[in-house]
Tab-separated table of N, CA and C and ligand atoms in Angstrom:
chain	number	residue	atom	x	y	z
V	1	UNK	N	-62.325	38.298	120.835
V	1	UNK	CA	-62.499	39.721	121.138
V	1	UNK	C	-63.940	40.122	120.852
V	2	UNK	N	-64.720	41.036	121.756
V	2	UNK	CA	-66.180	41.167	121.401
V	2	UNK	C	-66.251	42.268	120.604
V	3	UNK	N	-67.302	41.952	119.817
V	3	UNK	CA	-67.371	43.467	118.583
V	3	UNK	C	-67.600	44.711	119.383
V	4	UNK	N	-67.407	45.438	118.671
V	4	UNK	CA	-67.709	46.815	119.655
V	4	UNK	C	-68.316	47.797	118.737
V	5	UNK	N	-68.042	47.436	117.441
V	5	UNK	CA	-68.682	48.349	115.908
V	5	UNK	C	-70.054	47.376	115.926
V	6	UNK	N	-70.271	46.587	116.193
V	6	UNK	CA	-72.155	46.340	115.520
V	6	UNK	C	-72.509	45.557	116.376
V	7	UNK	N	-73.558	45.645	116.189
V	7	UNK	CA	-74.847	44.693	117.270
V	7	UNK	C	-75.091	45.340	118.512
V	8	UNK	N	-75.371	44.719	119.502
V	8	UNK	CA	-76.421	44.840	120.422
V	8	UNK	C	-75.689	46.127	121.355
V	9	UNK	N	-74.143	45.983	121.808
V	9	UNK	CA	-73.128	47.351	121.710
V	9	UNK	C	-73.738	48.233	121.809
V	10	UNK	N	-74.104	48.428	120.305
V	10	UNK	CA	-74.425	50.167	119.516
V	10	UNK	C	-75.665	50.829	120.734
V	11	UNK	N	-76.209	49.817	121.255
V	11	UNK	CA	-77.740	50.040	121.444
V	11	UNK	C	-77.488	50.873	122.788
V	12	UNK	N	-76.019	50.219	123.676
V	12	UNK	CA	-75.620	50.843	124.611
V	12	UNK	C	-75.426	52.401	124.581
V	13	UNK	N	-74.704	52.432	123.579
V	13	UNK	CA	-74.253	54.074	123.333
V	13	UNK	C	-75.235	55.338	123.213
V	14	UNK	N	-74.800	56.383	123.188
V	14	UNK	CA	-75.374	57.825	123.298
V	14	UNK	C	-75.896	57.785	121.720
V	15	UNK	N	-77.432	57.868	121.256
V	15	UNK	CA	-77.952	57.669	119.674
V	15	UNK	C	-77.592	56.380	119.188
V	16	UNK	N	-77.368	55.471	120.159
V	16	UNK	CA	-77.093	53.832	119.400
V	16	UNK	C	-75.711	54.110	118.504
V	17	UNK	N	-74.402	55.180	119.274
V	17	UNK	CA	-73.662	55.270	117.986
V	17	UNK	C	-73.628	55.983	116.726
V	18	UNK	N	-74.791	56.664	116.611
V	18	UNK	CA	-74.762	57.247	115.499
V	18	UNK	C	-75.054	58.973	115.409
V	19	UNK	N	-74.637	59.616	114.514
V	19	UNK	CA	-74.740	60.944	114.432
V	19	UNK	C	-73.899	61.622	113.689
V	20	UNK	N	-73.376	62.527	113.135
V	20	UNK	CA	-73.727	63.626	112.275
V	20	UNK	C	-71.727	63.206	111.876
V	21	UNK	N	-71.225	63.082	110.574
V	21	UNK	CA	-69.723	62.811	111.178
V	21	UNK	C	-69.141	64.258	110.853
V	22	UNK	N	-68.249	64.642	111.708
V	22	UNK	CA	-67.933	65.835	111.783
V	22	UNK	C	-66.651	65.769	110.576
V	23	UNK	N	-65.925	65.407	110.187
V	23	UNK	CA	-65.232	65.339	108.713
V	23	UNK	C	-65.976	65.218	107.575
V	24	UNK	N	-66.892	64.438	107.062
V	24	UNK	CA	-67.358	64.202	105.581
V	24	UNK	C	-68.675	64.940	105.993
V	25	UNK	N	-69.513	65.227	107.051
V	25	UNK	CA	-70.827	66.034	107.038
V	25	UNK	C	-71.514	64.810	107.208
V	26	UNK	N	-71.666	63.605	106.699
V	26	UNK	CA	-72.898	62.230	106.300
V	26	UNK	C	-73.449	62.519	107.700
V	27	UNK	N	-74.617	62.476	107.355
V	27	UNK	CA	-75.665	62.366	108.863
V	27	UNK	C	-76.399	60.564	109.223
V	28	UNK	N	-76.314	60.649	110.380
V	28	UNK	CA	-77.272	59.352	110.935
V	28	UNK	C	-76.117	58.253	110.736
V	29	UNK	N	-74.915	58.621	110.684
V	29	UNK	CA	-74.001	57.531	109.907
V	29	UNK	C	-73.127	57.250	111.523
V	30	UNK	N	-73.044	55.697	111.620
V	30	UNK	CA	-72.208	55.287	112.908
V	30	UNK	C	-70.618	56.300	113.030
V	31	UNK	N	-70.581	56.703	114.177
V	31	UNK	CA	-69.451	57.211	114.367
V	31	UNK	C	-68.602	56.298	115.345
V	32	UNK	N	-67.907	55.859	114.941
V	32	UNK	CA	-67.435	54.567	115.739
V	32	UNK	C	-66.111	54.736	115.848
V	33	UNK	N	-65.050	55.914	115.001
V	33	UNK	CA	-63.677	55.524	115.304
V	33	UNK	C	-63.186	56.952	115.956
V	34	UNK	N	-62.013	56.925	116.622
V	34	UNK	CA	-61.636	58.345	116.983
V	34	UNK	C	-60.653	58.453	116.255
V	35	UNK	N	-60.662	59.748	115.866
V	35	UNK	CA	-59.513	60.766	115.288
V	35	UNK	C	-58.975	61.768	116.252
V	36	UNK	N	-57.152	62.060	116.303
V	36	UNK	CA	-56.879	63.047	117.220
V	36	UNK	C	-56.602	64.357	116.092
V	37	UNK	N	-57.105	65.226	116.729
V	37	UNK	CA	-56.973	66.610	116.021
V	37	UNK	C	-54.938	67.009	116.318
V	38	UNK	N	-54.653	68.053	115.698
V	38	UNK	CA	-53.210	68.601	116.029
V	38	UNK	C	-52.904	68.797	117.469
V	39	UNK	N	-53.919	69.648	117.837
V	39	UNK	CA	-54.196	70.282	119.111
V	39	UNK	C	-54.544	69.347	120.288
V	40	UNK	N	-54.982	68.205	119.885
V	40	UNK	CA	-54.972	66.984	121.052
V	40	UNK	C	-56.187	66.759	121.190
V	41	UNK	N	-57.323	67.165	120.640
V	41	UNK	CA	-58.752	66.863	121.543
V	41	UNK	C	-59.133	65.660	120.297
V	42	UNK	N	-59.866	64.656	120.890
V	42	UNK	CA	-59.842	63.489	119.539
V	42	UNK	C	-61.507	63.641	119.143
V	43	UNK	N	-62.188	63.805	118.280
V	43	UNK	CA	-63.564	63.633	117.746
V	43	UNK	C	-63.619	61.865	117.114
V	44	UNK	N	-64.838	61.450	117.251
V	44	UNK	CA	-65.539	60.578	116.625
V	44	UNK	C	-65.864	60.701	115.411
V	45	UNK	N	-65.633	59.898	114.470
V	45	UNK	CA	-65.406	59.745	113.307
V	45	UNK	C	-66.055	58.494	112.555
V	46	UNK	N	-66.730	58.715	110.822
V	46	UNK	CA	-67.583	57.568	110.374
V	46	UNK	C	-66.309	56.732	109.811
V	47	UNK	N	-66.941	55.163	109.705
V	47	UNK	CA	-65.404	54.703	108.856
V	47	UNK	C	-64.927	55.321	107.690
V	48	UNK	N	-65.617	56.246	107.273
V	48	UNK	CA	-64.756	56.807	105.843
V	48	UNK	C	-63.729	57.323	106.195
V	49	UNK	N	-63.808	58.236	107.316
V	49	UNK	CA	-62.958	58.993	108.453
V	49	UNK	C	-62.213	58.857	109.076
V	50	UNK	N	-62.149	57.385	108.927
V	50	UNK	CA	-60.984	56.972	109.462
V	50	UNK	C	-59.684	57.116	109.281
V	51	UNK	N	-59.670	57.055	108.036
V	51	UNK	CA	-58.492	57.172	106.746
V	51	UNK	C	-58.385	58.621	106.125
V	52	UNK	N	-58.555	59.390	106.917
V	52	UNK	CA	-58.645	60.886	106.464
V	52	UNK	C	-57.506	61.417	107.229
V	53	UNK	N	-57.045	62.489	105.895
V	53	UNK	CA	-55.554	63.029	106.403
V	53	UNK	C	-55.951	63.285	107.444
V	54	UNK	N	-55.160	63.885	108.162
V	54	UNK	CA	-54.663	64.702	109.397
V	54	UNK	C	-55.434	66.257	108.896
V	55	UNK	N	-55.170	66.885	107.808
V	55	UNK	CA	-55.516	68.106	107.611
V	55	UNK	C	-57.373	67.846	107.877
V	56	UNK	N	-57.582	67.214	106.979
V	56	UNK	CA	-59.059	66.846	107.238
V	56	UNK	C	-59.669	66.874	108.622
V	57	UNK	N	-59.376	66.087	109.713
V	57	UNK	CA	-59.522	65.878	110.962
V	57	UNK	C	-59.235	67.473	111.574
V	58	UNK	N	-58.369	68.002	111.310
V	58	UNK	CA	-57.979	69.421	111.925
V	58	UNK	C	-59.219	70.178	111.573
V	59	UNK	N	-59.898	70.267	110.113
V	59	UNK	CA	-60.558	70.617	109.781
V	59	UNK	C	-61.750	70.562	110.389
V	60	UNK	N	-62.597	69.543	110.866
V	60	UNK	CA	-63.315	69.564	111.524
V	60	UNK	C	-63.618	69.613	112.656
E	101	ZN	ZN1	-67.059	60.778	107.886
């Protein structure tokens, strides 16, 4: 399976992947996973974020 979190990938993406994570605030930090909100729309998320309740994710 080809990586899709690091290397040459990232370089493809919009900021190489990286930017501001909308749950914990960390800036410049890879946003690499999606989270779905309650309401259905899913945001990009840092790996800390991944593992963040549901309330959290709503939150942001
Ligand atoms: Zn985060």
């Amino acid at each position: 399976m080809a990586k899709t979190k690091r290397g040459k990938v990232l370089w493809n993406m919009p900021s190489h992947g990286r930017g501001t994570c909308p749950v914990c605030g960390s800036t410049r930090i890879k946003l690499l996973y999606t989270q779905t909100k309650s309401d259905g729309t899913s945001i990009q998320v840092c790996k800390k974020c991944v593992k963040a309740t549901q309330e959290r994710v709503d939150d942001a």
